[in-house]
PDB file of C-alpha atoms in Angstrom:
ATOM      1  CA  MET A 481      67.280-154.967  79.998  1.00  0.00           C
ATOM      2  CA  ALA A 482      67.993-151.740  78.781  1.00  0.00           C
ATOM      3  CA  VAL A 483      70.331-151.087  76.106  1.00  0.00           C
ATOM      4  CA  ALA A 484      73.949-148.900  76.947  1.00  0.00           C
ATOM      5  CA  GLN A 485      73.273-145.566  75.558  1.00  0.00           C
ATOM      6  CA  PRO A 486      76.688-143.371  74.125  1.00  0.00           C
ATOM      7  CA  PRO A 487      77.344-140.572  76.546  1.00  0.00           C
ATOM      8  CA  LYS A 488      76.475-137.502  76.071  1.00  0.00           C
ATOM      9  CA  MET A 489      80.052-135.924  75.654  1.00  0.00           C
ATOM     10  CA  THR A 490      81.183-138.567  72.990  1.00  0.00           C
ATOM     11  CA  VAL A 491      77.835-137.453  71.589  1.00  0.00           C
ATOM     12  CA  TYR A 492      78.933-133.895  71.504  1.00  0.00           C
ATOM     13  CA  CYS A 493      82.074-134.519  70.185  1.00  0.00           C
ATOM     14  CA  LEU A 494      80.998-136.900  67.223  1.00  0.00           C
ATOM     15  CA  VAL A 495      79.143-133.674  65.407  1.00  0.00           C
ATOM     16  CA  ASN A 496      81.265-131.129  66.783  1.00  0.00           C
ATOM     17  CA  LEU A 497      78.812-129.580  69.159  1.00  0.00           C
ATOM     18  CA  LEU A 498      81.221-129.913  72.480  1.00  0.00           C
ATOM     19  CA  ASP A 499      81.913-126.416  72.704  1.00  0.00           C
ATOM     20  CA  ALA A 500      77.564-125.326  71.949  1.00  0.00           C
ATOM     21  CA  SER A 501      76.517-127.922  74.253  1.00  0.00           C
ATOM     22  CA  GLN A 502      75.058-125.476  76.373  1.00  0.00           C
ATOM     23  CA  LYS A 503      73.903-122.866  73.633  1.00  0.00           C
ATOM     24  CA  LEU A 504      69.131-122.544  73.155  1.00  0.00           C
ATOM     25  CA  PRO A 505      67.867-123.562  70.428  1.00  0.00           C
ATOM     26  CA  PHE A 506      67.634-120.175  68.962  1.00  0.00           C
ATOM     27  CA  GLN A 507      71.137-119.785  68.981  1.00  0.00           C
ATOM     28  CA  LEU A 508      72.410-122.556  66.963  1.00  0.00           C
ATOM     29  CA  SER A 509      73.206-122.022  62.970  1.00  0.00           C
ATOM     30  CA  GLY A 510      71.923-124.200  61.019  1.00  0.00           C
ATOM     31  CA  GLY A 511      74.731-126.414  59.993  1.00  0.00           C
ATOM     32  CA  MET A 512      74.471-126.417  64.297  1.00  0.00           C
ATOM     33  CA  LYS A 513      71.038-127.156  64.113  1.00  0.00           C
ATOM     34  CA  GLN A 514      71.582-130.352  61.716  1.00  0.00           C
ATOM     35  CA  ARG A 515      74.106-131.627  63.686  1.00  0.00           C
ATOM     36  CA  ALA A 516      72.184-131.484  66.786  1.00  0.00           C
ATOM     37  CA  ALA A 517      69.491-133.451  64.648  1.00  0.00           C
ATOM     38  CA  ILE A 518      72.282-136.020  63.806  1.00  0.00           C
ATOM     39  CA  ALA A 519      73.620-136.122  67.801  1.00  0.00           C
ATOM     40  CA  ARG A 520      69.992-136.353  68.543  1.00  0.00           C
ATOM     41  CA  ALA A 521      69.678-139.516  66.468  1.00  0.00           C
ATOM     42  CA  LEU A 522      72.887-140.998  67.904  1.00  0.00           C
ATOM     43  CA  ALA A 523      71.902-140.515  70.995  1.00  0.00           C
ATOM     44  CA  ALA A 524      69.676-143.461  70.819  1.00  0.00           C
ATOM     45  CA  ASP A 525      72.209-145.691  69.783  1.00  0.00           C
ATOM     46  CA  PRO A 526      69.802-147.116  66.165  1.00  0.00           C
ATOM     47  CA  LYS A 527      71.359-149.557  64.183  1.00  0.00           C
ATOM     48  CA  ILE A 528      70.404-147.597  61.059  1.00  0.00           C
ATOM     49  CA  ILE A 529      69.402-143.545  60.492  1.00  0.00           C
ATOM     50  CA  LEU A 530      67.085-142.367  58.210  1.00  0.00           C
ATOM     51  CA  MET A 531      68.499-138.961  56.815  1.00  0.00           C
ATOM     52  CA  ASP A 532      65.222-137.248  53.694  1.00  0.00           C
ATOM     53  CA  GLU A 533      67.214-134.333  52.381  1.00  0.00           C
ATOM     54  CA  PRO A 534      69.180-133.482  56.133  1.00  0.00           C
ATOM     55  CA  PHE A 535      71.052-130.927  54.067  1.00  0.00           C
ATOM     56  CA  GLY A 536      69.025-129.168  51.486  1.00  0.00           C
ATOM     57  CA  ALA A 537      68.738-125.702  53.521  1.00  0.00           C
ATOM     58  CA  LEU A 538      72.251-125.333  53.902  1.00  0.00           C
ATOM     59  CA  ASP A 539      74.294-122.989  51.842  1.00  0.00           C
ATOM     60  CA  ALA A 540      77.224-124.712  50.383  1.00  0.00           C
ATOM     61  CA  PHE A 541      80.235-124.315  52.591  1.00  0.00           C
ATOM     62  CA  THR A 542      77.884-125.191  55.265  1.00  0.00           C
ATOM     63  CA  ARG A 543      76.651-128.491  53.502  1.00  0.00           C
ATOM     64  CA  GLU A 544      79.827-129.158  52.599  1.00  0.00           C
ATOM     65  CA  SER A 545      80.864-129.546  56.103  1.00  0.00           C
ATOM     66  CA  MET A 546      78.233-131.448  57.234  1.00  0.00           C
ATOM     67  CA  GLN A 547      78.535-134.019  54.539  1.00  0.00           C
ATOM     68  CA  LEU A 548      82.446-134.611  55.304  1.00  0.00           C
ATOM     69  CA  ASN A 549      80.898-134.624  58.958  1.00  0.00           C
ATOM     70  CA  LEU A 550      78.478-137.123  58.543  1.00  0.00           C
ATOM     71  CA  HIS A 551      81.279-139.221  56.761  1.00  0.00           C
ATOM     72  CA  ASP A 552      83.359-139.227  59.643  1.00  0.00           C
ATOM     73  CA  ILE A 553      80.615-140.215  62.322  1.00  0.00           C
ATOM     74  CA  TRP A 554      80.594-143.304  59.564  1.00  0.00           C
ATOM     75  CA  ARG A 555      83.712-144.369  59.531  1.00  0.00           C
ATOM     76  CA  LYS A 556      83.501-144.169  63.500  1.00  0.00           C
ATOM     77  CA  THR A 557      80.323-145.416  64.177  1.00  0.00           C
ATOM     78  CA  ASN A 558      79.932-148.182  62.174  1.00  0.00           C
ATOM     79  CA  LYS A 559      75.964-147.064  61.626  1.00  0.00           C
ATOM     80  CA  SER A 560      74.325-147.857  58.449  1.00  0.00           C
ATOM     81  CA  ILE A 561      72.896-144.378  56.994  1.00  0.00           C
ATOM     82  CA  PHE A 562      69.899-144.103  54.963  1.00  0.00           C
ATOM     83  CA  PHE A 563      70.319-141.385  52.819  1.00  0.00           C
ATOM     84  CA  ILE A 564      67.788-139.791  50.654  1.00  0.00           C
ATOM     85  CA  THR A 565      69.195-137.746  48.271  1.00  0.00           C
ATOM     86  CA  HIS A 566      67.853-135.637  44.705  1.00  0.00           C
ATOM     87  CA  ASP A 567      71.779-133.993  44.671  1.00  0.00           C
ATOM     88  CA  VAL A 568      73.442-137.399  42.352  1.00  0.00           C
ATOM     89  CA  GLU A 569      76.977-135.541  43.867  1.00  0.00           C
ATOM     90  CA  GLU A 570      75.895-135.895  47.519  1.00  0.00           C
ATOM     91  CA  ALA A 571      75.208-139.066  46.560  1.00  0.00           C
ATOM     92  CA  LEU A 572      78.246-140.281  45.064  1.00  0.00           C
ATOM     93  CA  LEU A 573      80.524-138.703  47.665  1.00  0.00           C
ATOM     94  CA  LEU A 574      78.346-139.915  49.958  1.00  0.00           C
ATOM     95  CA  SER A 575      77.298-143.628  49.784  1.00  0.00           C
ATOM     96  CA  THR A 576      78.162-147.124  49.286  1.00  0.00           C
ATOM     97  CA  ARG A 577      75.430-147.866  47.433  1.00  0.00           C
ATOM     98  CA  ILE A 578      73.239-145.728  45.215  1.00  0.00           C
ATOM     99  CA  ILE A 579      69.805-146.904  44.638  1.00  0.00           C
ATOM    100  CA  LEU A 580      68.355-145.453  41.642  1.00  0.00           C
ATOM    101  CA  MET A 581      64.773-144.830  41.479  1.00  0.00           C
ATOM    102  CA  TYR A 582      61.577-144.029  39.155  1.00  0.00           C
ATOM    103  CA  ALA A 583      58.156-142.629  40.421  1.00  0.00           C
ATOM    104  CA  ASN A 584      54.881-143.229  39.644  1.00  0.00           C
ATOM    105  CA  PRO A 585      54.727-145.794  40.899  1.00  0.00           C
ATOM    106  CA  GLY A 586      57.496-145.111  42.313  1.00  0.00           C
ATOM    107  CA  ARG A 587      60.159-148.724  41.836  1.00  0.00           C
ATOM    108  CA  ILE A 588      63.600-149.203  42.365  1.00  0.00           C
ATOM    109  CA  VAL A 589      65.257-149.125  38.479  1.00  0.00           C
ATOM    110  CA  GLU A 590      69.567-149.662  39.659  1.00  0.00           C
ATOM    111  CA  ASP A 591      71.205-150.469  42.366  1.00  0.00           C
ATOM    112  CA  ILE A 592      74.847-149.156  41.913  1.00  0.00           C
ATOM    113  CA  PRO A 593      78.039-150.348  43.804  1.00  0.00           C
ATOM    114  CA  ASN A 594      79.853-146.784  44.974  1.00  0.00           C
ATOM    115  CA  SER A 595      83.335-146.378  45.745  1.00  0.00           C
ATOM    116  CA  PHE A 596      83.404-142.556  45.897  1.00  0.00           C
ATOM    117  CA  SER A 597      83.074-142.230  49.590  1.00  0.00           C
ATOM    118  CA  ALA A 598      86.057-144.296  50.059  1.00  0.00           C
ATOM    119  CA  LYS A 599      88.101-142.369  48.690  1.00  0.00           C
ATOM    120  CA  LEU A 600      87.117-139.187  50.851  1.00  0.00           C
ATOM    121  CA  ARG A 601      90.284-140.284  52.925  1.00  0.00           C
ATOM    122  CA  GLU A 602      93.014-140.080  50.749  1.00  0.00           C
ATOM    123  CA  ILE A 603      91.764-136.564  48.906  1.00  0.00           C
ATOM    124  CA  THR A 604      89.284-133.292  49.168  1.00  0.00           C
ATOM    125  CA  PRO A 605      85.825-133.173  47.926  1.00  0.00           C
ATOM    126  CA  SER A 606      87.449-130.453  45.071  1.00  0.00           C
ATOM    127  CA  GLU A 607      89.205-133.161  43.921  1.00  0.00           C
ATOM    128  CA  LEU A 608      87.189-135.944  43.507  1.00  0.00           C
ATOM    129  CA  ARG A 609      84.186-133.853  41.545  1.00  0.00           C
ATOM    130  CA  LEU A 610      87.254-133.178  39.367  1.00  0.00           C
ATOM    131  CA  SER A 611      88.114-136.856  38.326  1.00  0.00           C
ATOM    132  CA  ARG A 612      87.264-138.876  34.993  1.00  0.00           C
ATOM    133  CA  GLU A 613      85.423-141.396  36.771  1.00  0.00           C
ATOM    134  CA  PHE A 614      83.804-139.021  39.169  1.00  0.00           C
ATOM    135  CA  ILE A 615      82.016-136.921  35.731  1.00  0.00           C
ATOM    136  CA  GLU A 616      81.590-139.743  33.919  1.00  0.00           C
ATOM    137  CA  MET A 617      78.937-141.371  36.865  1.00  0.00           C
ATOM    138  CA  ARG A 618      77.827-138.045  37.533  1.00  0.00           C
ATOM    139  CA  GLU A 619      76.955-137.847  33.860  1.00  0.00           C
ATOM    140  CA  TYR A 620      75.545-141.191  33.604  1.00  0.00           C
ATOM    141  CA  LEU A 621      73.319-140.296  37.072  1.00  0.00           C
ATOM    142  CA  VAL A 622      72.138-137.682  35.759  1.00  0.00           C
ATOM    143  CA  ARG A 623      71.586-139.234  32.245  1.00  0.00           C
ATOM    144  CA  ARG A 624      69.272-142.175  34.105  1.00  0.00           C
ATOM    145  CA  ILE A 625      67.613-139.919  35.653  1.00  0.00           C
ATOM    146  CA  LYS A 626      66.233-137.795  32.935  1.00  0.00           C
ATOM    147  CA  GLU A 627      64.911-141.157  31.315  1.00  0.00           C
ATOM    148  CA  SER A 628      62.213-140.598  33.866  1.00  0.00           C
ATOM    149  CA  ASP A 629      60.974-138.061  32.615  1.00  0.00           C
ATOM    150  CA  VAL A 630      60.414-136.850  35.633  1.00  0.00           C
ATOM    151  CA  TYR A 631      62.732-134.955  37.014  1.00  0.00           C
TER     152      TYR A 631
END
């Protein structure tokens, strides 16, 4: 039995690429290429999407735009997203849980519930980053990472 696929136009709209749907890959900006990659993942209609440092090569403005776009996609699709990042602020902005890992040997050292991403409906990322709670959690995570002696 075939699994129903989301219509192409719906996927293009979700990633804000409807106007660029006829462009060739070399005509896309870095942010557009990342959105196209997300669209390809969504087109398969998976239960879980794995994203490994997807915004690492983007400039700061495009990166924040992509983070907000991904947050919006997550809210609209209710997909589980396993998002790997070394950017503490990105983890705080986008996740509902932060899994802190250490290397050599690879292991999970802490599983932290995170409510900051829910606040993006009410305030901007800039306002959130300036909140006392966000700064305290960021400092806590940085301190824990430094404890690993592999940073």
